[in-house]
PDB file of N, CA and C in Angstrom:
ATOM      1  N   MET A   1     132.356  32.422  56.452  1.00  0.00           N
ATOM      2  CA  MET A   1     131.526  31.759  55.462  1.00  0.00           C
ATOM      3  C   MET A   1     130.078  32.159  55.667  1.00  0.00           C
ATOM      4  N   SER A   2     129.414  32.502  54.613  1.00  0.00           N
ATOM      5  CA  SER A   2     128.032  32.943  54.684  1.00  0.00           C
ATOM      6  C   SER A   2     127.092  31.750  54.653  1.00  0.00           C
ATOM      7  N   THR A   3     126.028  31.866  55.436  1.00  0.00           N
ATOM      8  CA  THR A   3     125.029  30.792  55.444  1.00  0.00           C
ATOM      9  C   THR A   3     123.877  31.108  54.505  1.00  0.00           C
ATOM     10  N   LYS A   4     123.908  32.288  53.883  1.00  0.00           N
ATOM     11  CA  LYS A   4     122.849  32.648  52.945  1.00  0.00           C
ATOM     12  C   LYS A   4     122.947  31.812  51.679  1.00  0.00           C
ATOM     13  N   LYS A   5     121.816  31.429  51.176  1.00  0.00           N
ATOM     14  CA  LYS A   5     121.783  30.691  49.920  1.00  0.00           C
ATOM     15  C   LYS A   5     120.983  31.505  48.922  1.00  0.00           C
ATOM     16  N   GLY A   6     121.579  31.750  47.793  1.00  0.00           N
ATOM     17  CA  GLY A   6     120.911  32.498  46.739  1.00  0.00           C
ATOM     18  C   GLY A   6     120.937  31.701  45.455  1.00  0.00           C
ATOM     19  N   ARG A   7     120.357  32.281  44.457  1.00  0.00           N
ATOM     20  CA  ARG A   7     120.365  31.623  43.158  1.00  0.00           C
ATOM     21  C   ARG A   7     121.676  31.927  42.451  1.00  0.00           C
ATOM     22  N   THR A   8     122.191  30.934  41.776  1.00  0.00           N
ATOM     23  CA  THR A   8     123.390  31.139  40.981  1.00  0.00           C
ATOM     24  C   THR A   8     122.979  31.587  39.589  1.00  0.00           C
ATOM     25  N   LEU A   9     123.925  32.129  38.862  1.00  0.00           N
ATOM     26  CA  LEU A   9     123.642  32.551  37.494  1.00  0.00           C
ATOM     27  C   LEU A   9     123.118  31.378  36.673  1.00  0.00           C
ATOM     28  N   ALA A  10     123.689  30.206  36.873  1.00  0.00           N
ATOM     29  CA  ALA A  10     123.246  29.008  36.142  1.00  0.00           C
ATOM     30  C   ALA A  10     121.784  28.678  36.469  1.00  0.00           C
ATOM     31  N   ASP A  11     121.383  28.881  37.736  1.00  0.00           N
ATOM     32  CA  ASP A  11     119.991  28.632  38.113  1.00  0.00           C
ATOM     33  C   ASP A  11     119.050  29.596  37.408  1.00  0.00           C
ATOM     34  N   MET A  12     119.483  30.855  37.290  1.00  0.00           N
ATOM     35  CA  MET A  12     118.614  31.872  36.713  1.00  0.00           C
ATOM     36  C   MET A  12     118.461  31.714  35.211  1.00  0.00           C
ATOM     37  N   ILE A  13     119.513  31.318  34.498  1.00  0.00           N
ATOM     38  CA  ILE A  13     119.432  31.233  33.044  1.00  0.00           C
ATOM     39  C   ILE A  13     119.425  29.807  32.531  1.00  0.00           C
ATOM     40  N   GLY A  14     119.423  28.843  33.408  1.00  0.00           N
ATOM     41  CA  GLY A  14     119.509  27.440  33.014  1.00  0.00           C
ATOM     42  C   GLY A  14     118.408  26.994  32.069  1.00  0.00           C
ATOM     43  N   GLY A  15     117.173  27.480  32.249  1.00  0.00           N
ATOM     44  CA  GLY A  15     116.064  27.013  31.433  1.00  0.00           C
ATOM     45  C   GLY A  15     115.794  27.857  30.201  1.00  0.00           C
ATOM     46  N   LEU A  16     116.635  28.825  29.905  1.00  0.00           N
ATOM     47  CA  LEU A  16     116.355  29.704  28.773  1.00  0.00           C
ATOM     48  C   LEU A  16     116.309  28.964  27.452  1.00  0.00           C
ATOM     49  N   ASP A  17     117.237  28.053  27.216  1.00  0.00           N
ATOM     50  CA  ASP A  17     117.257  27.331  25.947  1.00  0.00           C
ATOM     51  C   ASP A  17     116.029  26.444  25.787  1.00  0.00           C
ATOM     52  N   GLU A  18     115.519  25.925  26.892  1.00  0.00           N
ATOM     53  CA  GLU A  18     114.353  25.062  26.822  1.00  0.00           C
ATOM     54  C   GLU A  18     113.099  25.853  26.503  1.00  0.00           C
ATOM     55  N   ASP A  19     113.076  27.154  26.848  1.00  0.00           N
ATOM     56  CA  ASP A  19     111.899  27.975  26.629  1.00  0.00           C
ATOM     57  C   ASP A  19     111.757  28.438  25.186  1.00  0.00           C
ATOM     58  N   LEU A  20     112.802  28.323  24.400  1.00  0.00           N
ATOM     59  CA  LEU A  20     112.755  28.809  23.028  1.00  0.00           C
ATOM     60  C   LEU A  20     111.868  27.909  22.184  1.00  0.00           C
ATOM     61  N   ASP A  21     110.939  28.516  21.478  1.00  0.00           N
ATOM     62  CA  ASP A  21     110.039  27.780  20.593  1.00  0.00           C
ATOM     63  C   ASP A  21     110.386  28.191  19.173  1.00  0.00           C
ATOM     64  N   THR A  22     110.884  27.262  18.384  1.00  0.00           N
ATOM     65  CA  THR A  22     111.325  27.593  17.033  1.00  0.00           C
ATOM     66  C   THR A  22     110.214  27.447  16.005  1.00  0.00           C
ATOM     67  N   SER A  23     109.051  26.934  16.390  1.00  0.00           N
ATOM     68  CA  SER A  23     107.963  26.790  15.438  1.00  0.00           C
ATOM     69  C   SER A  23     107.286  28.141  15.224  1.00  0.00           C
ATOM     70  N   PRO A  24     106.885  28.443  13.979  1.00  0.00           N
ATOM     71  CA  PRO A  24     106.227  29.726  13.721  1.00  0.00           C
ATOM     72  C   PRO A  24     104.842  29.747  14.346  1.00  0.00           C
ATOM     73  N   PRO A  25     104.375  30.939  14.737  1.00  0.00           N
ATOM     74  CA  PRO A  25     103.032  31.018  15.318  1.00  0.00           C
ATOM     75  C   PRO A  25     101.974  30.689  14.270  1.00  0.00           C
ATOM     76  N   ALA A  26     100.844  30.185  14.721  1.00  0.00           N
ATOM     77  CA  ALA A  26      99.766  29.803  13.808  1.00  0.00           C
ATOM     78  C   ALA A  26      99.269  31.014  13.025  1.00  0.00           C
ATOM     79  N   SER A  27      99.038  32.108  13.704  1.00  0.00           N
ATOM     80  CA  SER A  27      98.654  33.352  13.036  1.00  0.00           C
ATOM     81  C   SER A  27      99.180  34.502  13.880  1.00  0.00           C
ATOM     82  N   PRO A  28      99.660  35.553  13.246  1.00  0.00           N
ATOM     83  CA  PRO A  28     100.216  36.649  14.028  1.00  0.00           C
ATOM     84  C   PRO A  28      99.123  37.379  14.798  1.00  0.00           C
ATOM     85  N   PRO A  29      99.459  37.860  16.022  1.00  0.00           N
ATOM     86  CA  PRO A  29      98.454  38.590  16.788  1.00  0.00           C
ATOM     87  C   PRO A  29      98.182  39.940  16.145  1.00  0.00           C
ATOM     88  N   PRO A  30      97.003  40.492  16.345  1.00  0.00           N
ATOM     89  CA  PRO A  30      96.691  41.796  15.765  1.00  0.00           C
ATOM     90  C   PRO A  30      97.631  42.870  16.321  1.00  0.00           C
ATOM     91  N   VAL A  31      97.998  43.822  15.495  1.00  0.00           N
ATOM     92  CA  VAL A  31      98.887  44.893  15.907  1.00  0.00           C
ATOM     93  C   VAL A  31      98.148  45.825  16.857  1.00  0.00           C
ATOM     94  N   ASN A  32      98.855  46.321  17.882  1.00  0.00           N
ATOM     95  CA  ASN A  32      98.311  47.243  18.876  1.00  0.00           C
ATOM     96  C   ASN A  32      97.113  46.665  19.625  1.00  0.00           C
ATOM     97  N   SER A  33      97.074  45.380  19.784  1.00  0.00           N
ATOM     98  CA  SER A  33      95.996  44.738  20.519  1.00  0.00           C
ATOM     99  C   SER A  33      96.533  44.273  21.867  1.00  0.00           C
ATOM    100  N   VAL A  34      95.841  44.613  22.927  1.00  0.00           N
ATOM    101  CA  VAL A  34      96.242  44.174  24.256  1.00  0.00           C
ATOM    102  C   VAL A  34      95.369  42.985  24.606  1.00  0.00           C
ATOM    103  N   SER A  35      96.017  41.877  24.929  1.00  0.00           N
ATOM    104  CA  SER A  35      95.268  40.675  25.270  1.00  0.00           C
ATOM    105  C   SER A  35      95.799  40.101  26.565  1.00  0.00           C
ATOM    106  N   ALA A  36      95.154  39.057  27.029  1.00  0.00           N
ATOM    107  CA  ALA A  36      95.597  38.404  28.253  1.00  0.00           C
ATOM    108  C   ALA A  36      96.995  37.833  28.088  1.00  0.00           C
ATOM    109  N   SER A  37      97.317  37.366  26.884  1.00  0.00           N
ATOM    110  CA  SER A  37      98.646  36.798  26.674  1.00  0.00           C
ATOM    111  C   SER A  37      99.721  37.875  26.717  1.00  0.00           C
ATOM    112  N   ALA A  38      99.372  39.111  26.365  1.00  0.00           N
ATOM    113  CA  ALA A  38     100.357  40.201  26.401  1.00  0.00           C
ATOM    114  C   ALA A  38     100.763  40.494  27.832  1.00  0.00           C
ATOM    115  N   SER A  39      99.822  40.400  28.765  1.00  0.00           N
ATOM    116  CA  SER A  39     100.169  40.680  30.151  1.00  0.00           C
ATOM    117  C   SER A  39     101.041  39.584  30.739  1.00  0.00           C
ATOM    118  N   ALA A  40     101.013  38.402  30.142  1.00  0.00           N
ATOM    119  CA  ALA A  40     101.829  37.297  30.628  1.00  0.00           C
ATOM    120  C   ALA A  40     103.124  37.162  29.820  1.00  0.00           C
ATOM    121  N   ALA A  41     103.406  38.142  28.942  1.00  0.00           N
ATOM    122  CA  ALA A  41     104.596  38.077  28.098  1.00  0.00           C
ATOM    123  C   ALA A  41     105.846  38.104  28.962  1.00  0.00           C
ATOM    124  N   LYS A  42     106.867  37.445  28.489  1.00  0.00           N
ATOM    125  CA  LYS A  42     108.132  37.436  29.216  1.00  0.00           C
ATOM    126  C   LYS A  42     108.836  38.767  29.026  1.00  0.00           C
ATOM    127  N   ILE A  43     109.510  39.206  30.053  1.00  0.00           N
ATOM    128  CA  ILE A  43     110.262  40.450  30.024  1.00  0.00           C
ATOM    129  C   ILE A  43     111.717  40.100  30.252  1.00  0.00           C
ATOM    130  N   VAL A  44     112.592  40.639  29.425  1.00  0.00           N
ATOM    131  CA  VAL A  44     114.015  40.377  29.576  1.00  0.00           C
ATOM    132  C   VAL A  44     114.749  41.693  29.820  1.00  0.00           C
ATOM    133  N   PRO A  45     115.771  41.675  30.654  1.00  0.00           N
ATOM    134  CA  PRO A  45     116.508  42.902  30.941  1.00  0.00           C
ATOM    135  C   PRO A  45     117.583  43.185  29.892  1.00  0.00           C
ATOM    136  N   ILE A  46     117.927  44.446  29.752  1.00  0.00           N
ATOM    137  CA  ILE A  46     119.094  44.840  28.974  1.00  0.00           C
ATOM    138  C   ILE A  46     119.912  45.762  29.867  1.00  0.00           C
ATOM    139  N   SER A  47     121.176  45.864  29.594  1.00  0.00           N
ATOM    140  CA  SER A  47     122.060  46.717  30.391  1.00  0.00           C
ATOM    141  C   SER A  47     122.712  47.748  29.496  1.00  0.00           C
ATOM    142  N   VAL A  48     122.851  48.937  30.018  1.00  0.00           N
ATOM    143  CA  VAL A  48     123.539  50.008  29.320  1.00  0.00           C
ATOM    144  C   VAL A  48     124.574  50.559  30.292  1.00  0.00           C
ATOM    145  N   LEU A  49     125.818  50.587  29.868  1.00  0.00           N
ATOM    146  CA  LEU A  49     126.877  51.093  30.721  1.00  0.00           C
ATOM    147  C   LEU A  49     127.083  52.575  30.463  1.00  0.00           C
ATOM    148  N   VAL A  50     127.139  53.358  31.531  1.00  0.00           N
ATOM    149  CA  VAL A  50     127.383  54.794  31.444  1.00  0.00           C
ATOM    150  C   VAL A  50     128.397  55.168  32.523  1.00  0.00           C
ATOM    151  N   SER A  51     128.975  56.342  32.371  1.00  0.00           N
ATOM    152  CA  SER A  51     129.928  56.824  33.376  1.00  0.00           C
ATOM    153  C   SER A  51     129.168  57.223  34.647  1.00  0.00           C
ATOM    154  N   PRO A  52     129.855  57.286  35.776  1.00  0.00           N
ATOM    155  CA  PRO A  52     129.182  57.710  37.019  1.00  0.00           C
ATOM    156  C   PRO A  52     128.541  59.100  36.893  1.00  0.00           C
ATOM    157  N   GLU A  53     129.205  59.995  36.173  1.00  0.00           N
ATOM    158  CA  GLU A  53     128.648  61.346  35.995  1.00  0.00           C
ATOM    159  C   GLU A  53     127.355  61.295  35.180  1.00  0.00           C
ATOM    160  N   ASP A  54     127.347  60.480  34.120  1.00  0.00           N
ATOM    161  CA  ASP A  54     126.142  60.351  33.305  1.00  0.00           C
ATOM    162  C   ASP A  54     125.019  59.673  34.080  1.00  0.00           C
ATOM    163  N   ARG A  55     125.372  58.728  34.945  1.00  0.00           N
ATOM    164  CA  ARG A  55     124.355  58.077  35.779  1.00  0.00           C
ATOM    165  C   ARG A  55     123.690  59.105  36.685  1.00  0.00           C
ATOM    166  N   LYS A  56     124.486  60.000  37.266  1.00  0.00           N
ATOM    167  CA  LYS A  56     123.930  61.052  38.117  1.00  0.00           C
ATOM    168  C   LYS A  56     123.011  61.966  37.313  1.00  0.00           C
ATOM    169  N   ARG A  57     123.414  62.290  36.090  1.00  0.00           N
ATOM    170  CA  ARG A  57     122.594  63.148  35.240  1.00  0.00           C
ATOM    171  C   ARG A  57     121.272  62.469  34.886  1.00  0.00           C
ATOM    172  N   LEU A  58     121.333  61.168  34.571  1.00  0.00           N
ATOM    173  CA  LEU A  58     120.108  60.430  34.259  1.00  0.00           C
ATOM    174  C   LEU A  58     119.203  60.336  35.484  1.00  0.00           C
ATOM    175  N   ARG A  59     119.798  60.122  36.634  1.00  0.00           N
ATOM    176  CA  ARG A  59     119.025  60.048  37.876  1.00  0.00           C
ATOM    177  C   ARG A  59     118.353  61.390  38.150  1.00  0.00           C
ATOM    178  N   GLN A  60     119.085  62.483  37.923  1.00  0.00           N
ATOM    179  CA  GLN A  60     118.505  63.806  38.129  1.00  0.00           C
ATOM    180  C   GLN A  60     117.374  64.067  37.139  1.00  0.00           C
ATOM    181  N   LEU A  61     117.563  63.652  35.892  1.00  0.00           N
ATOM    182  CA  LEU A  61     116.502  63.782  34.894  1.00  0.00           C
ATOM    183  C   LEU A  61     115.267  62.992  35.333  1.00  0.00           C
ATOM    184  N   SER A  62     115.496  61.813  35.883  1.00  0.00           N
ATOM    185  CA  SER A  62     114.401  60.992  36.381  1.00  0.00           C
ATOM    186  C   SER A  62     113.650  61.722  37.495  1.00  0.00           C
ATOM    187  N   LEU A  63     114.383  62.327  38.400  1.00  0.00           N
ATOM    188  CA  LEU A  63     113.752  63.067  39.493  1.00  0.00           C
ATOM    189  C   LEU A  63     113.019  64.305  38.980  1.00  0.00           C
ATOM    190  N   ASP A  64     113.635  65.012  38.042  1.00  0.00           N
ATOM    191  CA  ASP A  64     113.035  66.234  37.506  1.00  0.00           C
ATOM    192  C   ASP A  64     111.754  65.966  36.727  1.00  0.00           C
ATOM    193  N   THR A  65     111.724  64.871  35.994  1.00  0.00           N
ATOM    194  CA  THR A  65     110.567  64.564  35.149  1.00  0.00           C
ATOM    195  C   THR A  65     109.520  63.715  35.863  1.00  0.00           C
ATOM    196  N   GLY A  66     109.915  63.072  36.961  1.00  0.00           N
ATOM    197  CA  GLY A  66     108.989  62.175  37.650  1.00  0.00           C
ATOM    198  C   GLY A  66     108.822  60.854  36.939  1.00  0.00           C
ATOM    199  N   LEU A  67     109.721  60.568  35.992  1.00  0.00           N
ATOM    200  CA  LEU A  67     109.684  59.301  35.255  1.00  0.00           C
ATOM    201  C   LEU A  67     110.811  58.398  35.744  1.00  0.00           C
ATOM    202  N   SER A  68     110.543  57.108  35.781  1.00  0.00           N
ATOM    203  CA  SER A  68     111.578  56.156  36.170  1.00  0.00           C
ATOM    204  C   SER A  68     112.628  56.056  35.064  1.00  0.00           C
ATOM    205  N   ILE A  69     113.779  55.518  35.411  1.00  0.00           N
ATOM    206  CA  ILE A  69     114.825  55.274  34.413  1.00  0.00           C
ATOM    207  C   ILE A  69     114.281  54.323  33.350  1.00  0.00           C
ATOM    208  N   GLN A  70     113.457  53.363  33.754  1.00  0.00           N
ATOM    209  CA  GLN A  70     112.818  52.430  32.816  1.00  0.00           C
ATOM    210  C   GLN A  70     112.010  53.200  31.773  1.00  0.00           C
ATOM    211  N   LYS A  71     111.178  54.126  32.227  1.00  0.00           N
ATOM    212  CA  LYS A  71     110.330  54.887  31.301  1.00  0.00           C
ATOM    213  C   LYS A  71     111.155  55.832  30.436  1.00  0.00           C
ATOM    214  N   LEU A  72     112.183  56.432  31.019  1.00  0.00           N
ATOM    215  CA  LEU A  72     113.062  57.293  30.231  1.00  0.00           C
ATOM    216  C   LEU A  72     113.755  56.493  29.134  1.00  0.00           C
ATOM    217  N   GLY A  73     114.203  55.281  29.471  1.00  0.00           N
ATOM    218  CA  GLY A  73     114.854  54.421  28.481  1.00  0.00           C
ATOM    219  C   GLY A  73     113.900  54.044  27.364  1.00  0.00           C
ATOM    220  N   HIS A  74     112.669  53.692  27.722  1.00  0.00           N
ATOM    221  CA  HIS A  74     111.673  53.352  26.704  1.00  0.00           C
ATOM    222  C   HIS A  74     111.438  54.529  25.772  1.00  0.00           C
ATOM    223  N   GLU A  75     111.319  55.721  26.361  1.00  0.00           N
ATOM    224  CA  GLU A  75     111.093  56.913  25.549  1.00  0.00           C
ATOM    225  C   GLU A  75     112.249  57.139  24.574  1.00  0.00           C
ATOM    226  N   ALA A  76     113.475  56.989  25.073  1.00  0.00           N
ATOM    227  CA  ALA A  76     114.652  57.195  24.221  1.00  0.00           C
ATOM    228  C   ALA A  76     114.732  56.144  23.114  1.00  0.00           C
ATOM    229  N   PHE A  77     114.523  54.878  23.466  1.00  0.00           N
ATOM    230  CA  PHE A  77     114.581  53.820  22.454  1.00  0.00           C
ATOM    231  C   PHE A  77     113.475  53.998  21.419  1.00  0.00           C
ATOM    232  N   ASN A  78     112.289  54.387  21.858  1.00  0.00           N
ATOM    233  CA  ASN A  78     111.188  54.578  20.915  1.00  0.00           C
ATOM    234  C   ASN A  78     111.466  55.717  19.941  1.00  0.00           C
ATOM    235  N   LYS A  79     112.096  56.794  20.416  1.00  0.00           N
ATOM    236  CA  LYS A  79     112.446  57.895  19.514  1.00  0.00           C
ATOM    237  C   LYS A  79     113.475  57.435  18.480  1.00  0.00           C
ATOM    238  N   MET A  80     114.428  56.631  18.909  1.00  0.00           N
ATOM    239  CA  MET A  80     115.441  56.116  17.989  1.00  0.00           C
ATOM    240  C   MET A  80     114.790  55.181  16.954  1.00  0.00           C
ATOM    241  N   LEU A  81     113.905  54.312  17.398  1.00  0.00           N
ATOM    242  CA  LEU A  81     113.223  53.394  16.484  1.00  0.00           C
ATOM    243  C   LEU A  81     112.338  54.161  15.505  1.00  0.00           C
ATOM    244  N   GLU A  82     111.622  55.172  15.996  1.00  0.00           N
ATOM    245  CA  GLU A  82     110.757  55.984  15.138  1.00  0.00           C
ATOM    246  C   GLU A  82     111.577  56.695  14.060  1.00  0.00           C
ATOM    247  N   ALA A  83     112.755  57.209  14.429  1.00  0.00           N
ATOM    248  CA  ALA A  83     113.610  57.904  13.462  1.00  0.00           C
ATOM    249  C   ALA A  83     114.059  56.971  12.346  1.00  0.00           C
ATOM    250  N   ARG A  84     114.094  55.679  12.624  1.00  0.00           N
ATOM    251  CA  ARG A  84     114.510  54.699  11.636  1.00  0.00           C
ATOM    252  C   ARG A  84     113.323  54.016  10.961  1.00  0.00           C
ATOM    253  N   GLY A  85     112.116  54.496  11.252  1.00  0.00           N
ATOM    254  CA  GLY A  85     110.923  53.941  10.624  1.00  0.00           C
ATOM    255  C   GLY A  85     110.528  52.573  11.140  1.00  0.00           C
ATOM    256  N   LEU A  86     110.908  52.264  12.371  1.00  0.00           N
ATOM    257  CA  LEU A  86     110.603  50.965  12.970  1.00  0.00           C
ATOM    258  C   LEU A  86     109.505  51.113  14.010  1.00  0.00           C
ATOM    259  N   PRO A  87     108.764  50.050  14.287  1.00  0.00           N
ATOM    260  CA  PRO A  87     107.697  50.133  15.286  1.00  0.00           C
ATOM    261  C   PRO A  87     108.277  50.318  16.688  1.00  0.00           C
ATOM    262  N   PRO A  88     107.511  50.939  17.580  1.00  0.00           N
ATOM    263  CA  PRO A  88     107.990  51.186  18.945  1.00  0.00           C
ATOM    264  C   PRO A  88     108.053  49.898  19.764  1.00  0.00           C
ATOM    265  N   LEU A  89     108.715  49.994  20.894  1.00  0.00           N
ATOM    266  CA  LEU A  89     108.785  48.883  21.837  1.00  0.00           C
ATOM    267  C   LEU A  89     107.411  48.638  22.442  1.00  0.00           C
ATOM    268  N   GLU A  90     107.173  47.412  22.859  1.00  0.00           N
ATOM    269  CA  GLU A  90     105.942  47.107  23.584  1.00  0.00           C
ATOM    270  C   GLU A  90     106.044  47.734  24.963  1.00  0.00           C
ATOM    271  N   ALA A  91     104.950  48.266  25.454  1.00  0.00           N
ATOM    272  CA  ALA A  91     104.939  48.849  26.796  1.00  0.00           C
ATOM    273  C   ALA A  91     105.012  47.729  27.832  1.00  0.00           C
ATOM    274  N   VAL A  92     105.936  47.859  28.760  1.00  0.00           N
ATOM    275  CA  VAL A  92     106.072  46.898  29.853  1.00  0.00           C
ATOM    276  C   VAL A  92     106.263  47.663  31.144  1.00  0.00           C
ATOM    277  N   SER A  93     105.988  47.015  32.238  1.00  0.00           N
ATOM    278  CA  SER A  93     106.258  47.634  33.532  1.00  0.00           C
ATOM    279  C   SER A  93     107.360  46.833  34.205  1.00  0.00           C
ATOM    280  N   ALA A  94     108.003  47.466  35.150  1.00  0.00           N
ATOM    281  CA  ALA A  94     109.116  46.823  35.844  1.00  0.00           C
ATOM    282  C   ALA A  94     108.622  45.628  36.644  1.00  0.00           C
ATOM    283  N   ASN A  95     109.495  44.650  36.819  1.00  0.00           N
ATOM    284  CA  ASN A  95     109.160  43.465  37.612  1.00  0.00           C
ATOM    285  C   ASN A  95     108.897  43.851  39.065  1.00  0.00           C
ATOM    286  N   VAL A  96     109.678  44.813  39.548  1.00  0.00           N
ATOM    287  CA  VAL A  96     109.582  45.258  40.931  1.00  0.00           C
ATOM    288  C   VAL A  96     109.308  46.752  40.909  1.00  0.00           C
ATOM    289  N   PRO A  97     108.271  47.219  41.577  1.00  0.00           N
ATOM    290  CA  PRO A  97     107.996  48.652  41.586  1.00  0.00           C
ATOM    291  C   PRO A  97     109.178  49.430  42.157  1.00  0.00           C
ATOM    292  N   SER A  98     109.395  50.633  41.648  1.00  0.00           N
ATOM    293  CA  SER A  98     110.545  51.422  42.071  1.00  0.00           C
ATOM    294  C   SER A  98     110.333  52.052  43.434  1.00  0.00           C
ATOM    295  N   GLY A  99     109.103  52.150  43.899  1.00  0.00           N
ATOM    296  CA  GLY A  99     108.835  52.794  45.167  1.00  0.00           C
ATOM    297  C   GLY A  99     108.751  54.301  45.051  1.00  0.00           C
ATOM    298  N   ARG A 100     108.905  54.804  43.844  1.00  0.00           N
ATOM    299  CA  ARG A 100     108.859  56.245  43.614  1.00  0.00           C
ATOM    300  C   ARG A 100     107.428  56.731  43.853  1.00  0.00           C
ATOM    301  N   SER A 101     107.295  57.860  44.536  1.00  0.00           N
ATOM    302  CA  SER A 101     105.965  58.429  44.734  1.00  0.00           C
ATOM    303  C   SER A 101     105.504  59.052  43.419  1.00  0.00           C
ATOM    304  N   ARG A 102     104.233  58.925  43.156  1.00  0.00           N
ATOM    305  CA  ARG A 102     103.683  59.444  41.906  1.00  0.00           C
ATOM    306  C   ARG A 102     103.370  60.909  42.069  1.00  0.00           C
ATOM    307  N   ARG A 103     103.576  61.655  40.981  1.00  0.00           N
ATOM    308  CA  ARG A 103     103.260  63.086  40.999  1.00  0.00           C
ATOM    309  C   ARG A 103     101.836  63.308  40.598  1.00  0.00           C
TER     310      ARG A 103
END
């Protein structure tokens, strides 16, 4: 039996429903404006399932380009959104630095 105590899934997502605000904003924020509230914006994860071989290829692409998987994903999603005439994703940084050395 382990003596470690961690957070359960219920602990991590328990307050999500309470955080939802259904009232419309008073006025929309200006487009392409970076403000103090943008830096405090909530970040949510998404998952993409790939085969082990594709994961290795993506990892190699990450190493070859010097970009994190996060940045590669943003680039790919933004190209897809642009092709459909939709605005790009907001720029975000990872919750935890990857530890990758910068080029």
